[in-house]
Amino acid sequence: MDEEFEVLIIGAGPAGIAAAISLAREGFEVMVLERGEYAGSKNVFGGIFFTHQLLKLLPEALENAPLERAITKRRFCVLSSEKEVGVDVKIAAWRDKPYNHTMTALRGRFDRWFADQAETEGANVIPEILVSELLIENGKVVGVKTEPGGEEMRAKVVISAEGAQAFLARKAGLMAKELPKRHMITNIKEVISMPREKIEDRFLLENGEGVAIEYFGDVVKGNFGSGFIYTNEESISIGLGLTIHDLINSKKTLNDFLEDFKKHPTVRKLIEGGETIEYAAHMIPEYGYNHLPKMSMPGLMLVGDTAGLINGSVYHEGTNLAMGSGLLAAETLIEAKKNGLDIGSAEALQPYRQKLENTFVLKDMYKFRKVPDFLNKFPHYLQEYPGHITQWLQDYFTVDETPKAEVEKGILNKIKKDIGLWRLTVDMFRLGRNMR
Ligand SMILES: Cc1cc2nc3c(=O)[nH]c(=O)nc-3n(C[C@H](O)[C@H](O)[C@H](O)COP(=O)(O)OP(=O)(O)OC[C@H]3O[C@@H](n4cnc5c(N)ncnc54)[C@H](O)[C@@H]3O)c2cc1C
């Protein structure tokens, strides 16, 4: 109890380990406490690891890290019950290093490797320790209480990298006590094993290439959320997520949604013949920039998902914001120490938020700041448009004797009936205004 560590980090995900490596390199005494059996054992994500922050920290990582495939094709689809409309972006140059910084990964393997790198740099990563409480004295976090055993560990600074639910940060008062049901996305994911050649044949990929497909619309029955399929070396990750609010209202389980998604005619053939080898659920904190928590208080900093650092939009980025914030938290402490400050003081931690604002982390979140509230306020974009758009395109491309001019007239009449021209104009204007 008398011993005081310099920095305690809660959680060995990308945010916590990025901070740990950066601090250990500068000679800080760093202890990472991880509740899982090993780093990554409890971690779930869809599958794209955005590597630009990783390479800043470990420039050789593309040679050494257990990454799966380089994503050379991204596909964005709108589903309705039996239809799909999609846009493909396939770029040959993404086959070359650094692979557009977009690679698939399996967290059980990646996080374990990443934590090993932190240990090599001199940090201690201790698994099977759950932080049950923050110790707070006179408004300052001074350490943590751990289980099993109820041991107390004191530290000059605690970095909470505990992930999406942020129980400890909530208890410390840096954000609302309750999970925000309209801004927490609850997700389900399966990993389906499949031979390498079959994946490459089925998804039209060269050796080592991968594809990332994002699905909107019927995948979550028009609720606020989306689905995905990503290809790994010898498996496929498939999953979806929607807000807790919409899930409760749907009266269905996440598994019901996933089973329907897997049966969709355009999805079924992609996963056919594979065997499910992993099944997991996890949250994404999609608060958006306007609802971010306080990023620090004396003795405590929040990084990654704990701090709500997710760029939902169409980019679906989290890992790079997590690592970016971990690096900036470390930078804040390194500078404070160099300046002779008490590294747990409010003065020392105060620059952290501005550092986030100055980089892609909060610049990107600011750009898409209106998106989460917009989609919650106007659910018809996700509920009505996918069905209409796929129907209008079906009509447009249906081949029979109907003259094309009449086909177009028919679609225009449908648009008038389905949406109304005035409402369509207003909707498009509003969409444009809220997506930037
Ligand atoms: C289904 C799904 C799909 C996603 N897809 C993508 C994607 O394709 N690309 C992308 O970039 N991002 C994606 N994300 C988001 C991404 O996973 C997160 O942004 C990222 O993992 C955040 O990293 P982190 O280190 O902040 O938190 P986490 O990775 O969640 O790590 C938190 C760590 O803290 C540990 N922990 C928690 N509580 C305690 C405690 N009390 N004591 C000790 N240890 C504790 C956990 O075991 C875990 O190891 C997805 C998320 C989900 C759920």
CSV table of C-alpha atoms and ligand atoms in Angstrom, one decimal:
chain,number,residue,atom,x,y,z
A,1,MET,CA,0.0,0.0,0.0
A,2,ASP,CA,2.9,2.4,0.7
A,3,GLU,CA,4.5,1.8,-2.7
A,4,GLU,CA,3.5,4.5,-5.2
A,5,PHE,CA,3.8,3.7,-8.9
A,6,GLU,CA,4.4,6.5,-11.4
A,7,VAL,CA,1.7,5.5,-13.9
A,8,LEU,CA,-1.0,2.9,-13.6
A,9,ILE,CA,-2.9,2.0,-16.7
A,10,ILE,CA,-6.2,0.2,-16.6
A,11,GLY,CA,-6.7,-2.0,-19.6
A,12,ALA,CA,-4.3,-3.6,-22.1
A,13,GLY,CA,-6.2,-2.6,-25.3
A,14,PRO,CA,-4.7,-0.5,-28.1
A,15,ALA,CA,-5.1,2.8,-26.1
A,16,GLY,CA,-3.6,1.5,-22.9
A,17,ILE,CA,-0.7,-0.3,-24.5
A,18,ALA,CA,0.2,2.6,-26.9
A,19,ALA,CA,0.4,4.9,-23.8
A,20,ALA,CA,2.5,2.2,-21.9
A,21,ILE,CA,5.0,1.8,-24.7
A,22,SER,CA,5.5,5.5,-25.2
A,23,LEU,CA,5.9,6.2,-21.4
A,24,ALA,CA,8.2,3.2,-20.8
A,25,ARG,CA,10.5,4.4,-23.6
A,26,GLU,CA,10.9,7.7,-21.8
A,27,GLY,CA,11.9,5.9,-18.6
A,28,PHE,CA,8.5,6.1,-16.8
A,29,GLU,CA,7.6,3.3,-14.4
A,30,VAL,CA,4.5,1.9,-15.9
A,31,MET,CA,2.1,-0.8,-14.7
A,32,VAL,CA,-0.8,-2.0,-16.9
A,33,LEU,CA,-3.6,-3.9,-15.2
A,34,GLU,CA,-5.7,-6.1,-17.4
A,35,ARG,CA,-8.7,-8.1,-16.2
A,36,GLY,CA,-8.4,-10.7,-19.0
A,37,GLU,CA,-6.5,-14.0,-18.9
A,38,TYR,CA,-4.1,-12.2,-21.4
A,39,ALA,CA,-4.2,-9.0,-23.3
A,40,GLY,CA,-6.9,-9.4,-26.0
A,41,SER,CA,-8.6,-12.4,-24.4
A,42,LYS,CA,-11.7,-10.3,-23.7
A,43,ASN,CA,-11.4,-7.9,-26.6
A,44,VAL,CA,-13.8,-7.7,-29.6
A,45,PHE,CA,-13.8,-5.5,-32.7
A,46,GLY,CA,-15.1,-5.8,-36.2
A,47,GLY,CA,-11.8,-6.3,-37.8
A,48,ILE,CA,-10.0,-3.3,-39.5
A,49,PHE,CA,-7.0,-2.2,-37.6
A,50,PHE,CA,-6.0,1.3,-38.8
A,51,THR,CA,-2.2,1.2,-38.5
A,52,HIS,CA,-0.9,4.8,-38.9
A,53,GLN,CA,-0.5,5.3,-35.1
A,54,LEU,CA,0.9,1.8,-34.7
A,55,LEU,CA,3.6,2.6,-37.2
A,56,LYS,CA,4.4,5.9,-35.5
A,57,LEU,CA,5.2,3.8,-32.4
A,58,LEU,CA,6.6,0.6,-34.0
A,59,PRO,CA,7.8,1.4,-37.5
A,60,GLU,CA,8.5,-2.3,-38.2
A,61,ALA,CA,5.0,-3.5,-37.1
A,62,LEU,CA,3.9,-4.4,-40.7
A,63,GLU,CA,6.7,-7.0,-40.7
A,64,ASN,CA,6.2,-8.3,-37.2
A,65,ALA,CA,2.6,-7.8,-36.0
A,66,PRO,CA,0.0,-10.6,-36.4
A,67,LEU,CA,-2.1,-8.6,-38.9
A,68,GLU,CA,-4.3,-10.6,-41.3
A,69,ARG,CA,-5.0,-9.1,-44.7
A,70,ALA,CA,-4.4,-5.7,-46.4
A,71,ILE,CA,-7.8,-4.2,-47.4
A,72,THR,CA,-7.6,-3.4,-51.1
A,73,LYS,CA,-11.3,-3.2,-51.6
A,74,ARG,CA,-13.9,-1.4,-49.5
A,75,ARG,CA,-17.6,-1.9,-50.3
A,76,PHE,CA,-20.5,0.1,-48.9
A,77,CYS,CA,-24.0,-1.5,-49.3
A,78,VAL,CA,-27.5,-0.6,-48.6
A,79,LEU,CA,-29.7,-3.7,-48.0
A,80,SER,CA,-33.4,-4.1,-48.2
A,81,SER,CA,-35.2,-7.3,-47.4
A,82,GLU,CA,-34.1,-9.2,-50.6
A,83,LYS,CA,-31.9,-6.5,-52.4
A,84,GLU,CA,-28.5,-4.9,-52.2
A,85,VAL,CA,-27.2,-1.7,-53.7
A,86,GLY,CA,-23.5,-1.2,-53.3
A,87,VAL,CA,-20.5,1.0,-54.2
A,88,ASP,CA,-17.0,-0.6,-54.5
A,89,VAL,CA,-13.7,1.2,-54.0
A,90,LYS,CA,-10.9,-1.1,-55.2
A,91,ILE,CA,-7.5,0.5,-55.3
A,92,ALA,CA,-4.5,-1.6,-56.6
A,93,ALA,CA,-2.0,0.7,-54.8
A,94,TRP,CA,-3.4,-0.4,-51.5
A,95,ARG,CA,-1.7,-3.8,-52.1
A,96,ASP,CA,1.6,-2.0,-51.4
A,97,LYS,CA,3.0,-1.0,-48.1
A,98,PRO,CA,1.7,0.6,-45.9
A,99,TYR,CA,-1.5,-0.9,-47.3
A,100,ASN,CA,-3.5,2.3,-46.9
A,101,HIS,CA,-3.0,1.7,-43.1
A,102,THR,CA,-6.1,-0.5,-43.3
A,103,MET,CA,-5.5,-4.2,-42.3
A,104,THR,CA,-7.7,-6.8,-40.8
A,105,ALA,CA,-6.8,-8.3,-37.4
A,106,LEU,CA,-8.0,-10.6,-34.8
A,107,ARG,CA,-7.7,-9.0,-31.4
A,108,GLY,CA,-6.9,-12.1,-29.4
A,109,ARG,CA,-3.7,-12.4,-31.4
A,110,PHE,CA,-2.9,-8.7,-32.0
A,111,ASP,CA,-3.4,-7.4,-28.5
A,112,ARG,CA,-1.3,-10.2,-27.0
A,113,TRP,CA,1.5,-9.3,-29.4
A,114,PHE,CA,1.1,-5.6,-28.7
A,115,ALA,CA,1.3,-6.1,-25.0
A,116,ASP,CA,4.5,-8.2,-25.4
A,117,GLN,CA,6.0,-5.1,-27.2
A,118,ALA,CA,5.1,-3.0,-24.1
A,119,GLU,CA,6.9,-5.5,-21.9
A,120,THR,CA,9.9,-5.5,-24.1
A,121,GLU,CA,10.0,-1.7,-23.7
A,122,GLY,CA,10.0,-2.0,-20.0
A,123,ALA,CA,6.3,-1.7,-19.0
A,124,ASN,CA,4.7,-4.4,-16.7
A,125,VAL,CA,1.5,-5.8,-18.1
A,126,ILE,CA,-0.3,-7.8,-15.4
A,127,PRO,CA,-3.2,-10.0,-16.5
A,128,GLU,CA,-6.1,-11.3,-14.4
A,129,ILE,CA,-6.3,-8.2,-12.3
A,130,LEU,CA,-9.6,-6.3,-12.3
A,131,VAL,CA,-9.6,-2.7,-11.2
A,132,SER,CA,-12.8,-2.5,-9.1
A,133,GLU,CA,-12.5,1.1,-7.9
A,134,LEU,CA,-10.5,4.3,-8.2
A,135,LEU,CA,-9.1,5.7,-5.0
A,136,ILE,CA,-10.1,9.3,-4.8
A,137,GLU,CA,-8.8,11.7,-2.1
A,138,ASN,CA,-9.7,15.4,-2.0
A,139,GLY,CA,-10.9,15.4,-5.6
A,140,LYS,CA,-7.8,13.7,-6.9
A,141,VAL,CA,-7.4,10.1,-8.1
A,142,VAL,CA,-4.5,8.6,-6.1
A,143,GLY,CA,-4.6,4.9,-7.1
A,144,VAL,CA,-6.9,1.9,-7.6
A,145,LYS,CA,-8.4,-1.0,-5.8
A,146,THR,CA,-8.0,-4.4,-7.4
A,147,GLU,CA,-9.6,-7.8,-7.4
A,148,PRO,CA,-9.1,-10.5,-6.5
A,149,GLY,CA,-7.8,-9.6,-3.1
A,150,GLY,CA,-9.0,-6.0,-2.6
A,151,GLU,CA,-5.4,-4.7,-2.8
A,152,GLU,CA,-4.9,-1.0,-3.1
A,153,MET,CA,-2.2,0.4,-5.4
A,154,ARG,CA,-1.2,4.0,-5.4
A,155,ALA,CA,0.0,6.0,-8.4
A,156,LYS,CA,0.9,9.5,-9.4
A,157,VAL,CA,-1.4,9.2,-12.4
A,158,VAL,CA,-4.0,6.6,-13.5
A,159,ILE,CA,-4.8,6.3,-17.2
A,160,SER,CA,-8.2,4.7,-17.7
A,161,ALA,CA,-8.1,2.7,-20.9
A,162,GLU,CA,-10.8,0.3,-19.7
A,163,GLY,CA,-12.9,0.5,-22.9
A,164,ALA,CA,-16.4,1.3,-23.9
A,165,GLN,CA,-18.5,0.9,-20.8
A,166,ALA,CA,-16.1,3.1,-18.8
A,167,PHE,CA,-17.5,2.0,-15.4
A,168,LEU,CA,-14.6,3.6,-13.4
A,169,ALA,CA,-14.6,6.9,-15.3
A,170,ARG,CA,-18.4,7.1,-14.8
A,171,LYS,CA,-18.0,6.5,-11.1
A,172,ALA,CA,-15.3,9.2,-11.0
A,173,GLY,CA,-17.9,11.7,-12.4
A,174,LEU,CA,-16.2,12.4,-15.7
A,175,MET,CA,-19.4,11.4,-17.6
A,176,ALA,CA,-23.0,10.5,-16.9
A,177,LYS,CA,-23.5,7.5,-14.5
A,178,GLU,CA,-25.9,5.8,-16.8
A,179,LEU,CA,-24.9,4.4,-20.2
A,180,PRO,CA,-26.5,6.7,-22.9
A,181,LYS,CA,-28.9,4.2,-24.6
A,182,ARG,CA,-29.2,6.2,-27.8
A,183,HIS,CA,-25.4,6.5,-28.1
A,184,MET,CA,-24.2,3.1,-27.1
A,185,ILE,CA,-24.0,0.6,-29.9
A,186,THR,CA,-24.4,-2.9,-28.8
A,187,ASN,CA,-22.7,-5.4,-31.2
A,188,ILE,CA,-22.5,-9.0,-32.0
A,189,LYS,CA,-19.7,-10.7,-34.0
A,190,GLU,CA,-18.9,-14.2,-35.3
A,191,VAL,CA,-15.6,-15.4,-36.8
A,192,ILE,CA,-16.2,-18.0,-39.4
A,193,SER,CA,-13.3,-20.2,-40.4
A,194,MET,CA,-12.7,-20.7,-44.2
A,195,PRO,CA,-9.7,-21.9,-46.2
A,196,ARG,CA,-7.5,-19.1,-47.6
A,197,GLU,CA,-8.1,-20.1,-51.3
A,198,LYS,CA,-11.9,-20.2,-50.8
A,199,ILE,CA,-11.9,-16.7,-49.3
A,200,GLU,CA,-9.8,-15.4,-52.2
A,201,ASP,CA,-11.9,-17.1,-54.9
A,202,ARG,CA,-15.2,-16.0,-53.3
A,203,PHE,CA,-14.2,-12.4,-52.8
A,204,LEU,CA,-12.1,-12.1,-56.0
A,205,LEU,CA,-8.9,-11.3,-54.1
A,206,GLU,CA,-5.2,-11.8,-54.9
A,207,ASN,CA,-3.1,-13.6,-52.3
A,208,GLY,CA,-3.0,-11.6,-49.1
A,209,GLU,CA,-5.6,-9.0,-50.2
A,210,GLY,CA,-8.7,-8.4,-48.2
A,211,VAL,CA,-12.1,-6.8,-48.4
A,212,ALA,CA,-14.1,-4.8,-46.0
A,213,ILE,CA,-17.9,-4.6,-46.6
A,214,GLU,CA,-20.1,-2.3,-44.6
A,215,TYR,CA,-23.9,-2.8,-44.6
A,216,PHE,CA,-26.6,-0.3,-43.8
A,217,GLY,CA,-30.4,-0.5,-43.8
A,218,ASP,CA,-32.1,-3.9,-43.5
A,219,VAL,CA,-29.0,-5.4,-41.8
A,220,VAL,CA,-30.4,-3.8,-38.6
A,221,LYS,CA,-33.9,-3.5,-39.9
A,222,GLY,CA,-33.6,0.3,-40.4
A,223,ASN,CA,-32.4,0.9,-36.8
A,224,PHE,CA,-29.4,3.2,-35.9
A,225,GLY,CA,-26.5,0.8,-36.6
A,226,SER,CA,-24.8,-1.1,-39.4
A,227,GLY,CA,-23.2,-4.5,-40.2
A,228,PHE,CA,-20.0,-5.7,-41.6
A,229,ILE,CA,-18.0,-8.5,-43.2
A,230,TYR,CA,-14.2,-8.5,-43.2
A,231,THR,CA,-11.9,-11.1,-44.5
A,232,ASN,CA,-9.0,-12.4,-42.4
A,233,GLU,CA,-6.3,-14.8,-43.6
A,234,GLU,CA,-8.3,-18.0,-43.0
A,235,SER,CA,-11.6,-16.7,-41.6
A,236,ILE,CA,-14.4,-14.1,-42.1
A,237,SER,CA,-15.6,-11.7,-39.4
A,238,ILE,CA,-19.3,-11.0,-39.7
A,239,GLY,CA,-21.3,-8.8,-37.3
A,240,LEU,CA,-23.6,-5.9,-36.7
A,241,GLY,CA,-24.6,-3.4,-34.0
A,242,LEU,CA,-27.4,-1.1,-33.1
A,243,THR,CA,-28.1,1.3,-30.3
A,244,ILE,CA,-29.2,-0.1,-27.0
A,245,HIS,CA,-32.4,2.1,-27.4
A,246,ASP,CA,-33.3,0.5,-30.7
A,247,LEU,CA,-32.4,-3.0,-29.6
A,248,ILE,CA,-34.8,-2.7,-26.6
A,249,ASN,CA,-37.5,-1.2,-28.8
A,250,SER,CA,-37.1,-4.0,-31.4
A,251,LYS,CA,-38.0,-6.7,-28.8
A,252,LYS,CA,-35.5,-8.9,-30.6
A,253,THR,CA,-32.1,-10.2,-29.5
A,254,LEU,CA,-28.8,-9.3,-31.2
A,255,ASN,CA,-28.6,-12.9,-32.3
A,256,ASP,CA,-32.0,-12.6,-34.0
A,257,PHE,CA,-30.6,-9.7,-36.1
A,258,LEU,CA,-27.4,-11.6,-36.9
A,259,GLU,CA,-29.2,-14.8,-37.9
A,260,ASP,CA,-31.4,-12.8,-40.3
A,261,PHE,CA,-28.4,-11.0,-41.7
A,262,LYS,CA,-26.6,-14.3,-42.4
A,263,LYS,CA,-29.6,-15.5,-44.3
A,264,HIS,CA,-29.9,-12.4,-46.5
A,265,PRO,CA,-29.6,-13.6,-50.2
A,266,THR,CA,-26.5,-11.5,-50.9
A,267,VAL,CA,-24.7,-12.5,-47.6
A,268,ARG,CA,-25.6,-16.2,-47.4
A,269,LYS,CA,-23.3,-17.2,-50.3
A,270,LEU,CA,-20.4,-15.3,-48.8
A,271,ILE,CA,-20.2,-17.3,-45.6
A,272,GLU,CA,-21.6,-20.6,-46.9
A,273,GLY,CA,-19.6,-23.7,-45.9
A,274,GLY,CA,-17.7,-21.9,-43.1
A,275,GLU,CA,-17.7,-23.0,-39.5
A,276,THR,CA,-18.2,-20.5,-36.6
A,277,ILE,CA,-15.2,-20.5,-34.4
A,278,GLU,CA,-15.8,-17.4,-32.3
A,279,TYR,CA,-18.8,-15.6,-31.0
A,280,ALA,CA,-18.8,-12.4,-29.0
A,281,ALA,CA,-20.6,-9.3,-28.0
A,282,HIS,CA,-19.3,-5.8,-27.2
A,283,MET,CA,-20.3,-2.1,-27.0
A,284,ILE,CA,-19.2,0.9,-29.0
A,285,PRO,CA,-19.5,4.3,-27.4
A,286,GLU,CA,-20.8,6.4,-30.3
A,287,TYR,CA,-21.4,9.6,-28.3
A,288,GLY,CA,-20.1,12.0,-30.9
A,289,TYR,CA,-18.0,15.1,-30.4
A,290,ASN,CA,-20.9,17.1,-28.8
A,291,HIS,CA,-21.3,14.5,-26.0
A,292,LEU,CA,-17.7,13.7,-25.1
A,293,PRO,CA,-16.8,13.3,-21.4
A,294,LYS,CA,-14.3,15.3,-19.5
A,295,MET,CA,-10.9,13.9,-20.6
A,296,SER,CA,-9.1,14.3,-17.3
A,297,MET,CA,-9.3,15.2,-13.6
A,298,PRO,CA,-6.4,15.5,-11.2
A,299,GLY,CA,-4.7,12.1,-11.2
A,300,LEU,CA,-6.8,10.6,-14.0
A,301,MET,CA,-6.8,10.6,-17.8
A,302,LEU,CA,-9.2,8.9,-20.2
A,303,VAL,CA,-8.1,7.4,-23.5
A,304,GLY,CA,-9.6,5.4,-26.3
A,305,ASP,CA,-13.2,4.1,-26.0
A,306,THR,CA,-13.3,5.2,-22.3
A,307,ALA,CA,-13.2,8.7,-23.6
A,308,GLY,CA,-15.7,8.0,-26.4
A,309,LEU,CA,-13.1,8.5,-29.1
A,310,ILE,CA,-14.9,6.8,-32.0
A,311,ASN,CA,-15.3,8.2,-35.5
A,312,GLY,CA,-18.6,6.4,-36.4
A,313,SER,CA,-19.5,8.1,-39.7
A,314,VAL,CA,-18.8,5.9,-42.7
A,315,TYR,CA,-15.2,5.4,-41.6
A,316,HIS,CA,-15.9,3.2,-38.5
A,317,GLU,CA,-12.6,4.1,-37.0
A,318,GLY,CA,-11.7,3.4,-33.3
A,319,THR,CA,-8.4,1.6,-33.1
A,320,ASN,CA,-6.4,4.6,-34.5
A,321,LEU,CA,-8.2,7.1,-32.2
A,322,ALA,CA,-7.5,4.8,-29.3
A,323,MET,CA,-3.8,4.6,-30.1
A,324,GLY,CA,-3.6,8.2,-31.0
A,325,SER,CA,-5.1,9.3,-27.7
A,326,GLY,CA,-2.9,6.9,-25.8
A,327,LEU,CA,0.2,8.5,-27.4
A,328,LEU,CA,-1.1,12.0,-26.6
A,329,ALA,CA,-1.8,11.1,-23.0
A,330,ALA,CA,1.8,9.8,-22.8
A,331,GLU,CA,3.1,13.0,-24.5
A,332,THR,CA,1.3,15.1,-22.0
A,333,LEU,CA,2.9,13.3,-19.0
A,334,ILE,CA,6.3,13.3,-20.6
A,335,GLU,CA,6.2,17.1,-21.2
A,336,ALA,CA,4.9,17.6,-17.6
A,337,LYS,CA,7.7,15.7,-16.1
A,338,LYS,CA,10.3,17.5,-18.3
A,339,ASN,CA,8.8,20.8,-17.0
A,340,GLY,CA,9.2,19.7,-13.4
A,341,LEU,CA,5.4,19.5,-12.8
A,342,ASP,CA,3.6,17.1,-10.5
A,343,ILE,CA,2.4,14.8,-13.3
A,344,GLY,CA,-0.9,14.1,-11.5
A,345,SER,CA,-1.8,17.8,-11.1
A,346,ALA,CA,-4.5,19.6,-13.0
A,347,GLU,CA,-1.9,21.9,-14.5
A,348,ALA,CA,0.1,18.9,-15.8
A,349,LEU,CA,-3.0,17.2,-17.4
A,350,GLN,CA,-4.7,20.3,-18.7
A,351,PRO,CA,-2.9,20.3,-22.2
A,352,TYR,CA,-4.2,16.8,-23.0
A,353,ARG,CA,-7.6,17.9,-24.4
A,354,GLN,CA,-6.0,20.6,-26.6
A,355,LYS,CA,-3.6,18.0,-27.9
A,356,LEU,CA,-6.5,15.8,-28.9
A,357,GLU,CA,-8.2,18.8,-30.6
A,358,ASN,CA,-5.0,19.5,-32.6
A,359,THR,CA,-4.8,16.1,-34.2
A,360,PHE,CA,-7.0,13.8,-36.4
A,361,VAL,CA,-8.5,12.4,-33.2
A,362,LEU,CA,-10.8,15.3,-32.4
A,363,LYS,CA,-10.6,17.1,-35.8
A,364,ASP,CA,-12.4,14.1,-37.4
A,365,MET,CA,-14.8,13.7,-34.5
A,366,TYR,CA,-15.6,17.4,-34.8
A,367,LYS,CA,-16.2,17.1,-38.6
A,368,PHE,CA,-18.8,14.4,-38.0
A,369,ARG,CA,-20.1,15.9,-34.7
A,370,LYS,CA,-23.7,16.2,-35.9
A,371,VAL,CA,-24.1,12.6,-37.2
A,372,PRO,CA,-25.1,10.7,-34.0
A,373,ASP,CA,-27.8,13.2,-33.0
A,374,PHE,CA,-28.9,13.6,-36.6
A,375,LEU,CA,-29.5,9.9,-37.1
A,376,ASN,CA,-31.3,9.6,-33.7
A,377,LYS,CA,-33.5,12.6,-34.5
A,378,PHE,CA,-34.4,11.6,-38.1
A,379,PRO,CA,-34.6,7.8,-38.1
A,380,HIS,CA,-36.5,7.7,-41.4
A,381,TYR,CA,-33.2,8.1,-43.3
A,382,LEU,CA,-32.3,4.6,-42.1
A,383,GLN,CA,-35.8,3.2,-41.9
A,384,GLU,CA,-37.3,4.3,-45.2
A,385,TYR,CA,-34.6,5.2,-47.7
A,386,PRO,CA,-32.9,1.8,-48.0
A,387,GLY,CA,-36.1,0.1,-49.2
A,388,HIS,CA,-37.0,3.0,-51.6
A,389,ILE,CA,-33.5,3.3,-53.1
A,390,THR,CA,-33.2,-0.4,-53.8
A,391,GLN,CA,-36.7,-0.4,-55.3
A,392,TRP,CA,-36.1,2.6,-57.6
A,393,LEU,CA,-32.8,1.0,-58.8
A,394,GLN,CA,-34.5,-2.3,-59.4
A,395,ASP,CA,-37.1,-0.5,-61.5
A,396,TYR,CA,-34.5,1.4,-63.4
A,397,PHE,CA,-32.5,-1.7,-64.3
A,398,THR,CA,-35.4,-4.1,-64.9
A,399,VAL,CA,-35.3,-5.2,-68.5
A,400,ASP,CA,-38.6,-5.7,-70.4
A,401,GLU,CA,-40.5,-4.0,-73.2
A,402,THR,CA,-41.4,-0.9,-71.2
A,403,PRO,CA,-39.8,2.0,-73.0
A,404,LYS,CA,-37.1,3.6,-70.8
A,405,ALA,CA,-38.8,7.0,-70.8
A,406,GLU,CA,-41.8,5.3,-69.2
A,407,VAL,CA,-39.6,3.5,-66.7
A,408,GLU,CA,-38.1,6.9,-65.6
A,409,LYS,CA,-41.6,8.4,-65.4
A,410,GLY,CA,-42.7,5.5,-63.3
A,411,ILE,CA,-39.8,6.0,-60.9
A,412,LEU,CA,-40.5,9.7,-60.6
A,413,ASN,CA,-44.1,8.9,-59.8
A,414,LYS,CA,-42.9,6.4,-57.2
A,415,ILE,CA,-40.6,9.0,-55.7
A,416,LYS,CA,-43.5,11.5,-55.5
A,417,LYS,CA,-45.6,8.8,-53.8
A,418,ASP,CA,-43.0,7.3,-51.5
A,419,ILE,CA,-41.3,10.4,-50.3
A,420,GLY,CA,-42.6,13.5,-52.2
A,421,LEU,CA,-40.3,15.8,-54.2
A,422,TRP,CA,-40.3,18.6,-51.6
A,423,ARG,CA,-39.5,16.2,-48.7
A,424,LEU,CA,-36.8,14.5,-50.8
A,425,THR,CA,-35.2,18.0,-51.4
A,426,VAL,CA,-35.4,18.9,-47.8
A,427,ASP,CA,-34.0,15.5,-46.7
A,428,MET,CA,-31.0,15.7,-49.1
A,429,PHE,CA,-30.2,19.3,-48.0
A,430,ARG,CA,-30.5,18.3,-44.3
A,431,LEU,CA,-28.3,15.2,-44.9
A,432,GLY,CA,-25.6,17.3,-46.6
A,433,ARG,CA,-25.7,19.8,-43.8
A,434,ASN,CA,-25.4,17.3,-41.1
A,435,MET,CA,-22.7,15.1,-42.6
A,436,ARG,CA,-20.1,17.8,-42.7
B,1,LIG,C1,-18.1,-5.1,-32.9
B,1,LIG,C2,-17.1,-4.0,-33.0
B,1,LIG,C3,-16.5,-3.7,-34.2
B,1,LIG,C4,-15.5,-2.7,-34.3
B,1,LIG,N1,-14.9,-2.6,-35.4
B,1,LIG,C5,-13.8,-1.7,-35.5
B,1,LIG,C6,-13.1,-1.7,-36.7
B,1,LIG,O1,-13.3,-2.5,-37.6
B,1,LIG,N2,-12.0,-0.8,-36.7
B,1,LIG,C7,-11.7,0.0,-35.7
B,1,LIG,O2,-10.8,0.8,-35.8
B,1,LIG,N3,-12.4,-0.1,-34.5
B,1,LIG,C8,-13.5,-0.9,-34.4
B,1,LIG,N4,-14.2,-1.0,-33.3
B,1,LIG,C9,-13.8,-0.1,-32.2
B,1,LIG,C10,-12.5,-0.6,-31.5
B,1,LIG,O3,-12.6,-1.9,-31.1
B,1,LIG,C11,-12.3,0.3,-30.3
B,1,LIG,O4,-12.3,1.7,-30.6
B,1,LIG,C12,-10.9,0.0,-29.7
B,1,LIG,O5,-10.8,-1.3,-29.3
B,1,LIG,C13,-10.7,0.9,-28.4
B,1,LIG,O6,-9.5,0.5,-27.8
B,1,LIG,P1,-9.3,0.7,-26.2
B,1,LIG,O7,-8.0,0.3,-25.9
B,1,LIG,O8,-9.8,2.1,-25.9
B,1,LIG,O9,-10.4,-0.3,-25.5
B,1,LIG,P2,-10.5,-1.9,-25.6
B,1,LIG,O10,-9.9,-2.4,-26.8
B,1,LIG,O11,-11.9,-2.2,-25.3
B,1,LIG,O12,-9.6,-2.3,-24.4
B,1,LIG,C14,-10.0,-2.2,-23.0
B,1,LIG,C15,-9.2,-3.2,-22.2
B,1,LIG,O13,-9.5,-2.9,-20.8
B,1,LIG,C16,-9.7,-4.1,-20.1
B,1,LIG,N5,-10.5,-3.7,-18.9
B,1,LIG,C17,-11.7,-3.3,-18.9
B,1,LIG,N6,-12.1,-3.0,-17.7
B,1,LIG,C18,-11.1,-3.3,-16.9
B,1,LIG,C19,-10.9,-3.2,-15.5
B,1,LIG,N7,-11.9,-2.8,-14.6
B,1,LIG,N8,-9.8,-3.7,-14.9
B,1,LIG,C20,-8.8,-4.2,-15.8
B,1,LIG,N9,-8.9,-4.2,-17.1
B,1,LIG,C21,-10.0,-3.8,-17.7
B,1,LIG,C22,-10.4,-5.0,-21.1
B,1,LIG,O14,-10.3,-6.4,-20.8
B,1,LIG,C23,-9.6,-4.6,-22.4
B,1,LIG,O15,-8.5,-5.4,-22.6
B,1,LIG,C24,-15.2,-2.0,-33.1
B,1,LIG,C25,-15.8,-2.3,-31.9
B,1,LIG,C26,-16.7,-3.3,-31.8
B,1,LIG,C27,-17.3,-3.6,-30.5
